[in-house]
CSV table of C-alpha atoms in Angstrom, one decimal:
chain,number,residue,atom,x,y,z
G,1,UNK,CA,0.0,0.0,0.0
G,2,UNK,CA,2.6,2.2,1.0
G,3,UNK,CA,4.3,1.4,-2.2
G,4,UNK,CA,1.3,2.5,-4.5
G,5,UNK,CA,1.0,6.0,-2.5
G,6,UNK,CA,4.7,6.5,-3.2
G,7,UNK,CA,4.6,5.6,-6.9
G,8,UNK,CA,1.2,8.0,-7.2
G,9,UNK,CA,3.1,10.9,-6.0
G,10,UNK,CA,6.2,10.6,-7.8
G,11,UNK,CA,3.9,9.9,-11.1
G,12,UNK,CA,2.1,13.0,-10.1
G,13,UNK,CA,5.7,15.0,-9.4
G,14,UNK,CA,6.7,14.4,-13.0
G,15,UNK,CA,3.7,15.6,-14.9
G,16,UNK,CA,4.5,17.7,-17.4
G,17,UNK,CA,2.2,20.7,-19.6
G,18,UNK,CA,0.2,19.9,-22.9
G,19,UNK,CA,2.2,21.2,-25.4
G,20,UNK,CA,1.4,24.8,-27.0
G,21,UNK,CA,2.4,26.6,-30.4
G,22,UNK,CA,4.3,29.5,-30.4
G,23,UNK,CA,7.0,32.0,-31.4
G,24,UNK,CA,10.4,32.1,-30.1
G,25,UNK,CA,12.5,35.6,-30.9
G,26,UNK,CA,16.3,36.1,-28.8
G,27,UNK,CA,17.1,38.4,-26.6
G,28,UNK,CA,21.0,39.6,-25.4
G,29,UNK,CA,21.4,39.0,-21.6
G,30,UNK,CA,24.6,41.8,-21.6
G,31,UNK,CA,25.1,41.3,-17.7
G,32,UNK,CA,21.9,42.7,-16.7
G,33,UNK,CA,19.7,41.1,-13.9
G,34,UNK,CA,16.5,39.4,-15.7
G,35,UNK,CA,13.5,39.5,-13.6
G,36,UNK,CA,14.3,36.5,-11.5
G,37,UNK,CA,17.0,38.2,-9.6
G,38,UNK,CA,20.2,36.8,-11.3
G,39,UNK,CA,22.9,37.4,-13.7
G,40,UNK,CA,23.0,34.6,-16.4
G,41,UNK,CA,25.8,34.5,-19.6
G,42,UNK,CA,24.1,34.8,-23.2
G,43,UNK,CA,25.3,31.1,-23.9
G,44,UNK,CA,23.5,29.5,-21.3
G,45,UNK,CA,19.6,28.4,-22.2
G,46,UNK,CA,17.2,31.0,-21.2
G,47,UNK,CA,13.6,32.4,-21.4
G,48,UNK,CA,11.8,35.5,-20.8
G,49,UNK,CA,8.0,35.0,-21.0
G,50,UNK,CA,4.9,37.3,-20.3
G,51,UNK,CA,3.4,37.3,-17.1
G,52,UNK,CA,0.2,35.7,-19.2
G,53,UNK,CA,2.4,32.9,-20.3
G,54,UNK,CA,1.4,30.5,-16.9
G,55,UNK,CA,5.3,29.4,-16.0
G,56,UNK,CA,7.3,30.9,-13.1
G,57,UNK,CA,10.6,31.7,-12.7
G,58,UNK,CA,12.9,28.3,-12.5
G,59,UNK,CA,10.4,26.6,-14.1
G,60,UNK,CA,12.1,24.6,-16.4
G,61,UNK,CA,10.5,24.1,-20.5
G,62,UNK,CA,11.4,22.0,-23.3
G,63,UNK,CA,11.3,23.5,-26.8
G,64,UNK,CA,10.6,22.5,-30.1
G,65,UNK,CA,11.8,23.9,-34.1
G,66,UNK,CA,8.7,23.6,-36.1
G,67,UNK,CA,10.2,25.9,-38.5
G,68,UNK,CA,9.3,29.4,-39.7
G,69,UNK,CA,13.1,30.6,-40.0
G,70,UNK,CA,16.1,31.1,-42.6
G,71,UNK,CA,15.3,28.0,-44.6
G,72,UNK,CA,13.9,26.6,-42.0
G,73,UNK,CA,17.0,26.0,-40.4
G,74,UNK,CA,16.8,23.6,-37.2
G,75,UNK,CA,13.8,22.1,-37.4
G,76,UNK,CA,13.6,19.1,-35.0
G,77,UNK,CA,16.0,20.6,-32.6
G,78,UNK,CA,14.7,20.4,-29.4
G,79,UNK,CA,16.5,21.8,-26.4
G,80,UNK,CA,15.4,22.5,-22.3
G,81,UNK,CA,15.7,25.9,-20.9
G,82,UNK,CA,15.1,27.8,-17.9
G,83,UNK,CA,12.3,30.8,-17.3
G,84,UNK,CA,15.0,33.7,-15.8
G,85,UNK,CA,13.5,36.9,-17.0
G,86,UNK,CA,9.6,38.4,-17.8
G,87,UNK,CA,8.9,39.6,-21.2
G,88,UNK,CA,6.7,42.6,-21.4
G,89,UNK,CA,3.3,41.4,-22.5
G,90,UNK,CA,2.9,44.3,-25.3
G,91,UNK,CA,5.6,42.3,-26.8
G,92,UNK,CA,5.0,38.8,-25.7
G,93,UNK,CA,1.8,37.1,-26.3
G,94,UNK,CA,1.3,33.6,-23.5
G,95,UNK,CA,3.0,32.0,-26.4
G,96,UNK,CA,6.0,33.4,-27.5
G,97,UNK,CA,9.1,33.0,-25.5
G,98,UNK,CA,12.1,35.3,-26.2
G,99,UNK,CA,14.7,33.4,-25.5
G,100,UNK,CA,18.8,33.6,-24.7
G,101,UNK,CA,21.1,33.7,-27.5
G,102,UNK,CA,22.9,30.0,-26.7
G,103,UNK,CA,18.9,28.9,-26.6
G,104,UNK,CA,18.1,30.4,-29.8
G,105,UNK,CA,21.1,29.4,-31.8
G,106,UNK,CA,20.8,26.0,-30.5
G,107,UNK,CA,17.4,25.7,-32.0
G,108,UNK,CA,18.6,27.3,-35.7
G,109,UNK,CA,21.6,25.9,-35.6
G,110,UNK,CA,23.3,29.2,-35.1
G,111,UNK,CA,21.6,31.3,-37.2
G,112,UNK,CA,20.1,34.7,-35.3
G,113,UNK,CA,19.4,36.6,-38.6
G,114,UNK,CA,16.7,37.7,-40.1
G,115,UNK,CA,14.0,36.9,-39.6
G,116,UNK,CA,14.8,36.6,-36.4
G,117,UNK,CA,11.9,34.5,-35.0
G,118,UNK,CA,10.9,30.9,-35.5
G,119,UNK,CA,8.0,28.4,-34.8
G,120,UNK,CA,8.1,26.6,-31.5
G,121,UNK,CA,6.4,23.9,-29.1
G,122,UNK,CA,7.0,24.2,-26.1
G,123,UNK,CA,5.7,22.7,-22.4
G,124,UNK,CA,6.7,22.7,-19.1
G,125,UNK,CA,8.6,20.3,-17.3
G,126,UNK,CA,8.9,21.2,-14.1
G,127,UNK,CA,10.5,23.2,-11.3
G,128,UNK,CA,9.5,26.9,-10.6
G,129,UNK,CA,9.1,29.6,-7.5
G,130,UNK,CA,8.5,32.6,-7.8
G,131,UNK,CA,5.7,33.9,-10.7
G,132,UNK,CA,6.5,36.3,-13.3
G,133,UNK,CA,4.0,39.5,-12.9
């Protein structure tokens, strides 16, 4: 019995968020404090999102390539990252994530030109604190 309970709550630990369509645009860190309260290098994998978006910060997300980009470069690539900083909502719809440089280029295999913004599906994993207002 006690078994059961224990597996319940672990399954229940591990859930994860339906999947949504989005955009994903970058954003340059440049040693400033994002919204969580912490400095974090443009190489490591990182996401602003609107305070409408339903993740906190150190929540964790995986993230999708479903295209939309310089020849559609990346598709596929999939890659986690971690919610550090708030986008402003006039720019950020509850789907799009603006994401670190490393995160971006990871997903377009490098590419940050024009047009600047691709396709994504994203969910949440897990983790989180502290919401993003």
């Amino acid at each position: 019995m006690k078994f059961s309970l224990f597996a319940l709550a672990a399954t229940a630990a591990t859930t994860v968020s339906a999947g949504r369509i989005g955009k994903a645009t970058f954003f340059w860190q440049n040693g400033n404090y994002g919204y969580c309260g912490a400095v974090n290098p443009d190489s490591a994998y990182l996401i602003a999102a609107s305070p409408h978006a339903g993740v906190t910060c150190g929540q964790t997300v995986q993230i999708t390539n479903v295209g939309g980009g310089i020849n559609n470069l990346g598709v596929g690539n999939s890659i986690t990252a971690t919610v550090v900083d708030r986008c402003p909502p006039e720019e950020c719809h509850p789907n799009h994530l603006d994401l670190s440089v490393g995160a971006f280029q990871a997903l377009t295999n490098g590419q940050l030109d024009p047009p600047g913004s691709v396709e994504i599906e994203w969910q949440v994993l897990g983790g989180g604190g502290r919401g993003i207002y």
